mmCIF file of C-alpha atoms in Angstrom:
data_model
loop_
_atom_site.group_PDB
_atom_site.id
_atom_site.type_symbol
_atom_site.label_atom_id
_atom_site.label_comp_id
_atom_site.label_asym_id
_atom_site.label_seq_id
_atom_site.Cartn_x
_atom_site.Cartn_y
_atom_site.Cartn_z
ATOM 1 C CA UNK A 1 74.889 93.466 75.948
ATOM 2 C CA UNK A 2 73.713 95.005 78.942
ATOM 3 C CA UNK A 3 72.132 92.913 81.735
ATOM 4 C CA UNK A 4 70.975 93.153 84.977
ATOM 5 C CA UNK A 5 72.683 90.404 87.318
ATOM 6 C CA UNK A 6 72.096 88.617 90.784
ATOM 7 C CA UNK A 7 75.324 88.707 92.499
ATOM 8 C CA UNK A 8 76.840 86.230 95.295
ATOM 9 C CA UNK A 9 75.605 88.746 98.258
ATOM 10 C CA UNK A 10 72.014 88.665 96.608
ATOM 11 C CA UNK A 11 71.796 92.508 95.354
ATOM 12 C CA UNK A 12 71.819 93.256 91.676
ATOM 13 C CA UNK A 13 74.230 95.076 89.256
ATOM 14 C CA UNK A 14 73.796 96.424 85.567
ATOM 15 C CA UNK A 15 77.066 95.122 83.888
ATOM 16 C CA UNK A 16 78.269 94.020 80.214
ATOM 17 C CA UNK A 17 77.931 90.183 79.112
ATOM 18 C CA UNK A 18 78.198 88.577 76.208
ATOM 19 C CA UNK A 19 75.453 88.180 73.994
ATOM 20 C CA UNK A 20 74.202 84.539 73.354
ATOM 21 C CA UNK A 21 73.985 82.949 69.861
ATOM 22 C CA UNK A 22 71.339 81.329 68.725
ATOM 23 C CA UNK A 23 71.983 77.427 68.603
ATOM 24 C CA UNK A 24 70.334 75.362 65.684
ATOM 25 C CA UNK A 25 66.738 75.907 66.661
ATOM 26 C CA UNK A 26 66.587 78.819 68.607
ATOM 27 C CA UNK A 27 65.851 82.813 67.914
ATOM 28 C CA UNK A 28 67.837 85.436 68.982
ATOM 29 C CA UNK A 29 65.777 88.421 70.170
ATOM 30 C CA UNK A 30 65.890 91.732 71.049
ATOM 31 C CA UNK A 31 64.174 92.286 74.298
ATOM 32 C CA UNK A 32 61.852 95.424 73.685
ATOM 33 C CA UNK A 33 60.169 94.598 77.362
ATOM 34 C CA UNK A 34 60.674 92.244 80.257
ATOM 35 C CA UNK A 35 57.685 91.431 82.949
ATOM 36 C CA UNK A 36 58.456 91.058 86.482
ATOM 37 C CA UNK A 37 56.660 87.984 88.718
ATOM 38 C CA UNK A 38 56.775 86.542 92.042
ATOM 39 C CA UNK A 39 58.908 84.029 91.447
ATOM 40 C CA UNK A 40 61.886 87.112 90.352
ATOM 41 C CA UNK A 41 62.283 87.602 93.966
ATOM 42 C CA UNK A 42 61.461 83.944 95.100
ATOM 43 C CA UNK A 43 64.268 83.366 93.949
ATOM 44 C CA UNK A 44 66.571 85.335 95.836
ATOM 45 C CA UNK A 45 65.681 84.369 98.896
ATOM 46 C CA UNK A 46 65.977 80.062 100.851
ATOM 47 C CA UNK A 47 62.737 78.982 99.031
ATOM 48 C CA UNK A 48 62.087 76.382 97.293
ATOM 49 C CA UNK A 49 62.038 78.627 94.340
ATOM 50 C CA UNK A 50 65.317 79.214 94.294
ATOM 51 C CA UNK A 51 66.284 75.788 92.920
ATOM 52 C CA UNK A 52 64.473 77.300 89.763
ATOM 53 C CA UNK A 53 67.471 79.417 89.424
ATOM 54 C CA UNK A 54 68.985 78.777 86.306
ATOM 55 C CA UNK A 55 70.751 82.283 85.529
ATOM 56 C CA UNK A 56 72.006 85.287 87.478
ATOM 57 C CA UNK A 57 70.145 87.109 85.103
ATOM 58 C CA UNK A 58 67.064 86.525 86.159
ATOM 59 C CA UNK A 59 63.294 87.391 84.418
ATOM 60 C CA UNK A 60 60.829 84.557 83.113
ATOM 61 C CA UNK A 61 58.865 86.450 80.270
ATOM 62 C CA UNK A 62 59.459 89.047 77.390
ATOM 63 C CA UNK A 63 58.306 90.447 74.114
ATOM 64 C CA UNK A 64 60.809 91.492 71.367
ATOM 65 C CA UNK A 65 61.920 91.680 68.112
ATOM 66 C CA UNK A 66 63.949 87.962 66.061
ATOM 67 C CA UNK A 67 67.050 89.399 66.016
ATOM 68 C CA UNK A 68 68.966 86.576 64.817
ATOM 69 C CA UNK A 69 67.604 82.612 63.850
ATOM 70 C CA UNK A 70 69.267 79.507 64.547
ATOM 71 C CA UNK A 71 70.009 77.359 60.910
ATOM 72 C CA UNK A 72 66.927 74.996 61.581
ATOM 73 C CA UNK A 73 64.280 77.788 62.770
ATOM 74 C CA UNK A 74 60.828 77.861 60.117
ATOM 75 C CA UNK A 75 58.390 79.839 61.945
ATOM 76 C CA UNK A 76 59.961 82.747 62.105
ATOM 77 C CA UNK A 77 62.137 85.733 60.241
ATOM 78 C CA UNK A 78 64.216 88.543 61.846
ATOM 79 C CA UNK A 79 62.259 91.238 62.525
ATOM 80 C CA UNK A 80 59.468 89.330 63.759
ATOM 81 C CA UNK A 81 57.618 90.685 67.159
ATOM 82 C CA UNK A 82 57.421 88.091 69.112
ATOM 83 C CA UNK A 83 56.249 87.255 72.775
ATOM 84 C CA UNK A 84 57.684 84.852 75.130
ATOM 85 C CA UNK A 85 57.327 82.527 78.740
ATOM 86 C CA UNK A 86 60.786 81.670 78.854
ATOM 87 C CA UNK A 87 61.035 80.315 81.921
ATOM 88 C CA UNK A 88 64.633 78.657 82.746
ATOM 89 C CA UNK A 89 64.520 77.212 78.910
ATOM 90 C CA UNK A 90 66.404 80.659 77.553
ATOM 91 C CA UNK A 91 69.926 81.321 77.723
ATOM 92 C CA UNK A 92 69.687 83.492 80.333
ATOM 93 C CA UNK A 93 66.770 85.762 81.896
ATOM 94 C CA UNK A 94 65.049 88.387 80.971
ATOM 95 C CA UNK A 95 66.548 91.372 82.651
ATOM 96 C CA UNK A 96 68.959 91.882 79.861
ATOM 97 C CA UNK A 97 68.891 93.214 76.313
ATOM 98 C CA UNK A 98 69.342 89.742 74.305
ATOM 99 C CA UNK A 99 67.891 86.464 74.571
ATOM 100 C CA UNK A 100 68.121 82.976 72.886
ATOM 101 C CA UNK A 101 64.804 80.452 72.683
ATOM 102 C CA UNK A 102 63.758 77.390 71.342
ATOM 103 C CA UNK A 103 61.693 78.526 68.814
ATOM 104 C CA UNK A 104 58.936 75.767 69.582
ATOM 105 C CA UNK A 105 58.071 77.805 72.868
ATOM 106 C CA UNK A 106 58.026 81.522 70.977
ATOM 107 C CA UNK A 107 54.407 83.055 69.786
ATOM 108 C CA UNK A 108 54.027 86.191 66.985
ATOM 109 C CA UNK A 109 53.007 89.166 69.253
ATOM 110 C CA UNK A 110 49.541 90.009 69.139
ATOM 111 C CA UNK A 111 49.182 93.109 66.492
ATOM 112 C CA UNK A 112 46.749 95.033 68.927
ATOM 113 C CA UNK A 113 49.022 94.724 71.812
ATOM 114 C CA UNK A 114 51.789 97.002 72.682
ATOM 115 C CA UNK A 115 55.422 94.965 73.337
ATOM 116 C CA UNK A 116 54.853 95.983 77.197
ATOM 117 C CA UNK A 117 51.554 94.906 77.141
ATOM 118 C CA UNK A 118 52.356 91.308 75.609
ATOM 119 C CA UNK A 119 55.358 90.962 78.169
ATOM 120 C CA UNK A 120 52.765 91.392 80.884
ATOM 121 C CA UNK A 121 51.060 88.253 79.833
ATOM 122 C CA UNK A 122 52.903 84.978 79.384
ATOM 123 C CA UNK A 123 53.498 83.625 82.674
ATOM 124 C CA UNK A 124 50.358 84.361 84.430
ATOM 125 C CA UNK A 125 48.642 83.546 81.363
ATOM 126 C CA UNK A 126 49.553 80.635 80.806
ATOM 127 C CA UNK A 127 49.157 79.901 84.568
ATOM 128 C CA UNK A 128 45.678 81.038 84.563
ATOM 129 C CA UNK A 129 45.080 79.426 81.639
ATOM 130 C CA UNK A 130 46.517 75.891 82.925
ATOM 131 C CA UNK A 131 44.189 76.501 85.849
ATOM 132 C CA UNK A 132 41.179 77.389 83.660
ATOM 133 C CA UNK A 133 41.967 74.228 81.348
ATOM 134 C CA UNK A 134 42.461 71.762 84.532
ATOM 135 C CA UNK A 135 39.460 73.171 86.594
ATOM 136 C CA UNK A 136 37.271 71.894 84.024
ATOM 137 C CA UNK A 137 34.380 73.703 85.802
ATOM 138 C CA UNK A 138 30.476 73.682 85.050
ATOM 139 C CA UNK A 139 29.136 76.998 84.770
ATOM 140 C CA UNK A 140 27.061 77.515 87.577
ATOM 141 C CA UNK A 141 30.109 76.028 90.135
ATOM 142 C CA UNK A 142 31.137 78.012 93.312
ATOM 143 C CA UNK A 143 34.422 79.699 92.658
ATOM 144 C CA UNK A 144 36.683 81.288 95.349
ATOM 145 C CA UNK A 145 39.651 83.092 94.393
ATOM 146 C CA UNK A 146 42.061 84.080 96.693
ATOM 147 C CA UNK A 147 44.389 87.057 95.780
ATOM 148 C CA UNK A 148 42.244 87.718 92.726
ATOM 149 C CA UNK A 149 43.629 90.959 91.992
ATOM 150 C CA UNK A 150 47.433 89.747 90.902
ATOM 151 C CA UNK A 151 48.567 88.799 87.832
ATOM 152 C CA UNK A 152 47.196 85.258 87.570
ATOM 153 C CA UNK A 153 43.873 86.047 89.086
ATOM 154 C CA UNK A 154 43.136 89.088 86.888
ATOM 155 C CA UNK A 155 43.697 86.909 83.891
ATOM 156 C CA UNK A 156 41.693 83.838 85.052
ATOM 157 C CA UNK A 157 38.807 85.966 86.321
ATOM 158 C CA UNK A 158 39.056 87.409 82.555
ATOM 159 C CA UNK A 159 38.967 83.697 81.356
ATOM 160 C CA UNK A 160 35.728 82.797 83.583
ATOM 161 C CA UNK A 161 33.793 85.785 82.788
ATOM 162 C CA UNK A 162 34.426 85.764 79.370
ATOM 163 C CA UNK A 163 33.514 82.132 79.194
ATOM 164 C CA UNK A 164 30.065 82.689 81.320
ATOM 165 C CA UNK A 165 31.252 81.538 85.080
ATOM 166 C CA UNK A 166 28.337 83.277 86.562
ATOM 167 C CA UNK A 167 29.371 82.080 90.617
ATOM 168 C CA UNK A 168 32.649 83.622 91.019
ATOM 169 C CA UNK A 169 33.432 85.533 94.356
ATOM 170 C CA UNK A 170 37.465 86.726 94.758
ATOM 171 C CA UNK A 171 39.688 88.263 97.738
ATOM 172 C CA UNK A 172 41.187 91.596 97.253
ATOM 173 C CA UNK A 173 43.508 93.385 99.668
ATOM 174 C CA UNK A 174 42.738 97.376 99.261
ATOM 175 C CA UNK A 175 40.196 99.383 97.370
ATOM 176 C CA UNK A 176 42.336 100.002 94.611
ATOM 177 C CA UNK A 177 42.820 96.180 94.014
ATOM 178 C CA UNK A 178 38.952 95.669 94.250
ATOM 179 C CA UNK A 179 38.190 98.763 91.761
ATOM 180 C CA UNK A 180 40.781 96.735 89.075
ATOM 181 C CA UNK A 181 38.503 93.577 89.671
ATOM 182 C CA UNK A 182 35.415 95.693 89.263
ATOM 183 C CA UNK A 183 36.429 97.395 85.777
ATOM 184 C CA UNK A 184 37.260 93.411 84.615
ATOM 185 C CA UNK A 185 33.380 92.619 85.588
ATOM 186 C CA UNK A 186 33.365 91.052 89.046
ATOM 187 C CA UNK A 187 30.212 92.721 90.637
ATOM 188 C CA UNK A 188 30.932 94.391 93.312
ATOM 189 C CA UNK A 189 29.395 91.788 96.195
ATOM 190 C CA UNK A 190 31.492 89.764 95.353
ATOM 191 C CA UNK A 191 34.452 91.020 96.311
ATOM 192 C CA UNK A 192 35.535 90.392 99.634
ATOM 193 C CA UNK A 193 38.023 93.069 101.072
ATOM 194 C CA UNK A 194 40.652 90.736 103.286
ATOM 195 C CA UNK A 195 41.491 93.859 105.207
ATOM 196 C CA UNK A 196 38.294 94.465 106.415
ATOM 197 C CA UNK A 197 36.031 91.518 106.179
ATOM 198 C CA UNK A 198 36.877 88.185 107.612
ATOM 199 C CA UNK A 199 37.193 85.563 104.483
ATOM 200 C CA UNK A 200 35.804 82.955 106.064
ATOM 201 C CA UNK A 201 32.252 83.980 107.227
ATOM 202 C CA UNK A 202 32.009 86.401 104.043
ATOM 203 C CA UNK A 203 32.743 83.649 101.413
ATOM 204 C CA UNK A 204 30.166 81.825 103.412
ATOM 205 C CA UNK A 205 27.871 84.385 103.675
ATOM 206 C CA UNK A 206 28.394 85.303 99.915
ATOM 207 C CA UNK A 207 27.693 81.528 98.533
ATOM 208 C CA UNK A 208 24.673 81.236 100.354
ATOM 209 C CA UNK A 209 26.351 79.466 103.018
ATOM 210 C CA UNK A 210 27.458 76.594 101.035
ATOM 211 C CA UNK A 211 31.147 75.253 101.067
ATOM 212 C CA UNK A 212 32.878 75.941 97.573
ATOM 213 C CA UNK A 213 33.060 73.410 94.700
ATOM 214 C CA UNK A 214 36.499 75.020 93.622
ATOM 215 C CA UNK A 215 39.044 77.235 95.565
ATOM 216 C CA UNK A 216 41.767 78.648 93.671
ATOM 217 C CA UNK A 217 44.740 79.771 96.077
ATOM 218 C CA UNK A 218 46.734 82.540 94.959
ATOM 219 C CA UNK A 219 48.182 83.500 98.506
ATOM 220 C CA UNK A 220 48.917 80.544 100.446
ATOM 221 C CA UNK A 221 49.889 80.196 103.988
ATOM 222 C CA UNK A 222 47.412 81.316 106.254
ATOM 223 C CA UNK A 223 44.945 82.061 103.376
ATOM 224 C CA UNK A 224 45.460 78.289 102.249
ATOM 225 C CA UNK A 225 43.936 77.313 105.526
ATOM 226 C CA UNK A 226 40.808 79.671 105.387
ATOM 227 C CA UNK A 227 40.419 78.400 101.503
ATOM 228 C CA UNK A 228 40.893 74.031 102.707
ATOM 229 C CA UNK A 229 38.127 75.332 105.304
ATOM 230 C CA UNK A 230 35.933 76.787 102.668
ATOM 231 C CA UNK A 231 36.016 73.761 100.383
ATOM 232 C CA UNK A 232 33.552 71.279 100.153
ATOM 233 C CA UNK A 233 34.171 67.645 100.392
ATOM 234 C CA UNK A 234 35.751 65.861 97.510
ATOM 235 C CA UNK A 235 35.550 69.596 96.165
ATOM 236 C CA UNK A 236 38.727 71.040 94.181
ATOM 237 C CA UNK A 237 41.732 72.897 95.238
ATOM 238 C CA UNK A 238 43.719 74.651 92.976
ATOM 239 C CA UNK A 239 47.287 75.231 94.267
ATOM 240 C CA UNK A 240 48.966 78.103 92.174
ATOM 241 C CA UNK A 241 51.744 79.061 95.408
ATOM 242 C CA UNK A 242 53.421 75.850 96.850
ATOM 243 C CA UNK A 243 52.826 77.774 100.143
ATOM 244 C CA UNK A 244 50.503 74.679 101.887
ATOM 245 C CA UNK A 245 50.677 74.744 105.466
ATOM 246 C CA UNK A 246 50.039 71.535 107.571
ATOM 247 C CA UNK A 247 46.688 72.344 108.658
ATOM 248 C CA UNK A 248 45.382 73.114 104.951
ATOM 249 C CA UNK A 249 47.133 69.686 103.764
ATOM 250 C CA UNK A 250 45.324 68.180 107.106
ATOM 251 C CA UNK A 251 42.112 69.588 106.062
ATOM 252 C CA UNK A 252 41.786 68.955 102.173
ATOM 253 C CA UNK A 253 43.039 65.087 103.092
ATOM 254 C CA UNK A 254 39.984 65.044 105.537
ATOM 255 C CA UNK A 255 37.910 65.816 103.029
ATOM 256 C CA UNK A 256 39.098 63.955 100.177
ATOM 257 C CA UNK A 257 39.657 66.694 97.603
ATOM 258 C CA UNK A 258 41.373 66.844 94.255
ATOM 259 C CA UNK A 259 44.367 68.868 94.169
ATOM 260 C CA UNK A 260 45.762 70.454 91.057
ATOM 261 C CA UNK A 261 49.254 71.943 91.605
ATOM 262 C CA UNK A 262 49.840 74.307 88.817
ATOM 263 C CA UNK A 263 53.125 75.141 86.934
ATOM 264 C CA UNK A 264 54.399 75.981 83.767
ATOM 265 C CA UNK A 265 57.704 74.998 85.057
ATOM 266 C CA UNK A 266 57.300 70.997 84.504
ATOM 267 C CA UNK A 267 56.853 71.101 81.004
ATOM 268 C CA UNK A 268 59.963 73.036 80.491
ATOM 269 C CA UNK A 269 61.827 69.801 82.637
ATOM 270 C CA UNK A 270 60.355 67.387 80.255
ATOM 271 C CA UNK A 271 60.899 70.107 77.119
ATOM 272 C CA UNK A 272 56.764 69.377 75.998
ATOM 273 C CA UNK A 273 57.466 72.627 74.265
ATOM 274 C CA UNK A 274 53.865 72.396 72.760
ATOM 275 C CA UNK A 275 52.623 73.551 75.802
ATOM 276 C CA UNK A 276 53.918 76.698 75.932
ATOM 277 C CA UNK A 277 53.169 77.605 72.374
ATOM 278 C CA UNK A 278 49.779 76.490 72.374
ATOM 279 C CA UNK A 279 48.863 78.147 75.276
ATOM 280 C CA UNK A 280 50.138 81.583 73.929
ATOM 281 C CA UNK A 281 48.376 81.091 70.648
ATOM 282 C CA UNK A 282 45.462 80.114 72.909
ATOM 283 C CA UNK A 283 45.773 83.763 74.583
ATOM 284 C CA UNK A 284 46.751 85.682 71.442
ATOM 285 C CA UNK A 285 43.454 84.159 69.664
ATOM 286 C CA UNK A 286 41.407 85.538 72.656
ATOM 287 C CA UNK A 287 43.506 88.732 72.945
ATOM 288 C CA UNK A 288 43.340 89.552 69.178
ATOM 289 C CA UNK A 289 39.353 89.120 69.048
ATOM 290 C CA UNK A 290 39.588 91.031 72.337
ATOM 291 C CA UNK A 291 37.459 88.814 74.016
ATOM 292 C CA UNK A 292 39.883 88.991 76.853
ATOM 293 C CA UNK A 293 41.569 92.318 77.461
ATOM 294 C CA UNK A 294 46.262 92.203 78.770
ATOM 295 C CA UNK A 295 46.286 93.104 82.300
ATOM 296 C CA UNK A 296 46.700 97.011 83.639
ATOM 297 C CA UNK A 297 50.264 97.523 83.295
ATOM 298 C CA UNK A 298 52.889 99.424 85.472
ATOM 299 C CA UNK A 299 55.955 100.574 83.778
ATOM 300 C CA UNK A 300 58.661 100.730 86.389
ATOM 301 C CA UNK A 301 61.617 101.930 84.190
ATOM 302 C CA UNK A 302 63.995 100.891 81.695
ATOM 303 C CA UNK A 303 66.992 98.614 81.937
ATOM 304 C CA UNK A 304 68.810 99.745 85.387
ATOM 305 C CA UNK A 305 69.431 98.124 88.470
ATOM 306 C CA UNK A 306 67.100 100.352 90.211
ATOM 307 C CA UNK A 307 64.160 99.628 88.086
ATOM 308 C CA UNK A 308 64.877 95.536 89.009
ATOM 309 C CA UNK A 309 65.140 96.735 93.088
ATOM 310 C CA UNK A 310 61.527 98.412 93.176
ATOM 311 C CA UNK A 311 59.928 96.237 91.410
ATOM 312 C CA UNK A 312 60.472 93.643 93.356
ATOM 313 C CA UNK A 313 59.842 95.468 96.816
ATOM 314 C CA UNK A 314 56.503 95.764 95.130
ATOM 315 C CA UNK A 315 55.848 92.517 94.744
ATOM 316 C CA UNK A 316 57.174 91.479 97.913
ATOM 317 C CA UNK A 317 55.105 93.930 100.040
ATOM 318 C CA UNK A 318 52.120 92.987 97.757
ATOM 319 C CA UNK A 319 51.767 96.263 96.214
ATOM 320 C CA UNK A 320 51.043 95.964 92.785
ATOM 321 C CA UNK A 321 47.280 96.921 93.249
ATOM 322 C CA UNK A 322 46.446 95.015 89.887
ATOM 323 C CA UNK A 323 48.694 95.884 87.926
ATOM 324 C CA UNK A 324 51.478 94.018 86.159
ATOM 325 C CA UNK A 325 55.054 95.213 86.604
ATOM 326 C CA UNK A 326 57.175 95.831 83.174
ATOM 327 C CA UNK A 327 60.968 96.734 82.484
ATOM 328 C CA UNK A 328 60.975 98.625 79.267
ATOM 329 C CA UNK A 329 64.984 97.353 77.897
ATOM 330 C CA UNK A 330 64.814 98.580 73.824
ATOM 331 C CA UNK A 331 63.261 100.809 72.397
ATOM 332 C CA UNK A 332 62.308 100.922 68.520
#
């Protein structure tokens, strides 16, 4: 099969590998589409995302057709669509044309859905969806999102509107970004433009000048600071980045906060497979009744080394402008 693959010097080439075979309870699928997250170029550089590395073929989520079964597979039949978070728990990544998963973490693609729009959703998703599910929020709570307009924040806002979270005020970087937050609902006061408006006096401004009862950090760094500064005490952080700074640890200690550090990736270490599947069924229930709507997708290109390269200088200069970046691979 063809692949896409990280070489030693860090750039990328399209060559020929072999294609993987299903063990006992895993499906073999053909990868129709392949979505492309932070984490793809994380990965490449000294982070601490690049211990996640568990193939030079990288790519974390998909949605395909069972190509193959493993003798001990029962949910599913070749020919199946199917849509995936993979994570490090497939054979290799996504940037290829085959792939081999335990079945338990696999979901049937939603029938309203396109293959590129299901690939779009799995990992921020389920990350939103983790976040929703820990935040545990009342309804009339302060919410601050930071970085509302990526792929995790467009599908959480999506989960808190269509749930009736009437006190939800987001960051967005550029006009675009704020009109894709408008069209999911988000009135338009309550979007603060980063660019032009300084977060901290804004957010304040916007919540009647009342610290937050949750922040939810999609940005990190210097952002995380702003966001420990806009919480109240013994208020709620939600950490989606791992990019703390000192001075935001400093400040959410001094003011006794719960922190909820959110990834998908720890129940792929402890293989509670359950997690992943419910959580997709979860979003496929919500997708196929369309009370939720799959994020505004970009189509980048098909499976070539150039397609992998700009899509990640997008996400690395932050220029996806609410949209979710997809590799088309097969093609029906």
């Amino acid at each position: 099969m063809k692949a896409v693959v990280l070489q030693e010097n860090r750039e990328f080439r399209l060559e020929n590998v072999v294609i993987p075979i299903p063990q006992e309870n895993q499906i073999q699928v053909k990868i129709m589409a392949s979505g492309f997250n932070p984490i793809d170029y994380q990965m490449t550089e000294d982070g601490s995302e690049r211990k996640l590395l568990h193939s030079p073929i990288l790519g974390r989520e998909f949605s395909g057709i069972v190509s193959a079964i493993g003798k001990n597979v029962t949910h599913f039949k070749i020919s199946d669509a199917v849509f995936c978070g993979s994570g490090s728990m497939g054979s290799n990544g996504t940037y290829a044309e085959y792939i081999c998963v335990p079945e338990e973490i696999a979901v049937h693609k939603p029938s309203n859905i396109s293959f590129e729009e299901a690939a779009a959703i799995p990992s921020a998703g389920l990350t939103a969806l983790q976040s929703f599910n820990r935040m545990n929020a009342n309804l009339y709570d302060s919410i601050l999102i930071t970085g509302a307009a990526g792929g995790v924040g467009n599908m959480l806002v999506k989960l808190l509107l269509a749930n009736g979270y009437k006190n939800v005020i987001v960051t967005a970087g550029n006009e675009n970004s704020s009109n894709a937050l408008v069209g999911l609902g988000v009135k338009p006061e309550k979007i603060i433009n980063y660019k032009k408006d300084k977060i901290y006096e804004t957010a304040l401004s916007l919540n009647e000048n009342k610290n937050f009862d949750f922040v939810v950090d999609l940005v990190g760094n210097s952002t995380a600071e702003i966001g420990a500064r806009l919480l109240k005490t013994n208020g709620v952080y939600v950490d989606v980045t791992n990019f703390s700074t000192p001075e935001s640890r400093g400040i959410l200690f001094s003011k006794g906060v719960s922190i909820f550090n959110i990834s998908n990736y720890a129940y792929g270490l402890e293989k509670r497979y359950d997690y992943y599947k419910n959580g997709l069924n979860q979003l496929k229930l919500l997708l196929q009744n369309e009370i939720i709507t799959p994020p505004e997708i970009q189509i980048i290109g098909g499976l070539v080394t150039e397609t992998v390269t700009k899509a990640l200088t997008i996400l690395r200069e932050n220029k996806t402008e609410g949209r979710k970046l997809i590799m088309q691979i097969n093609q029906k």
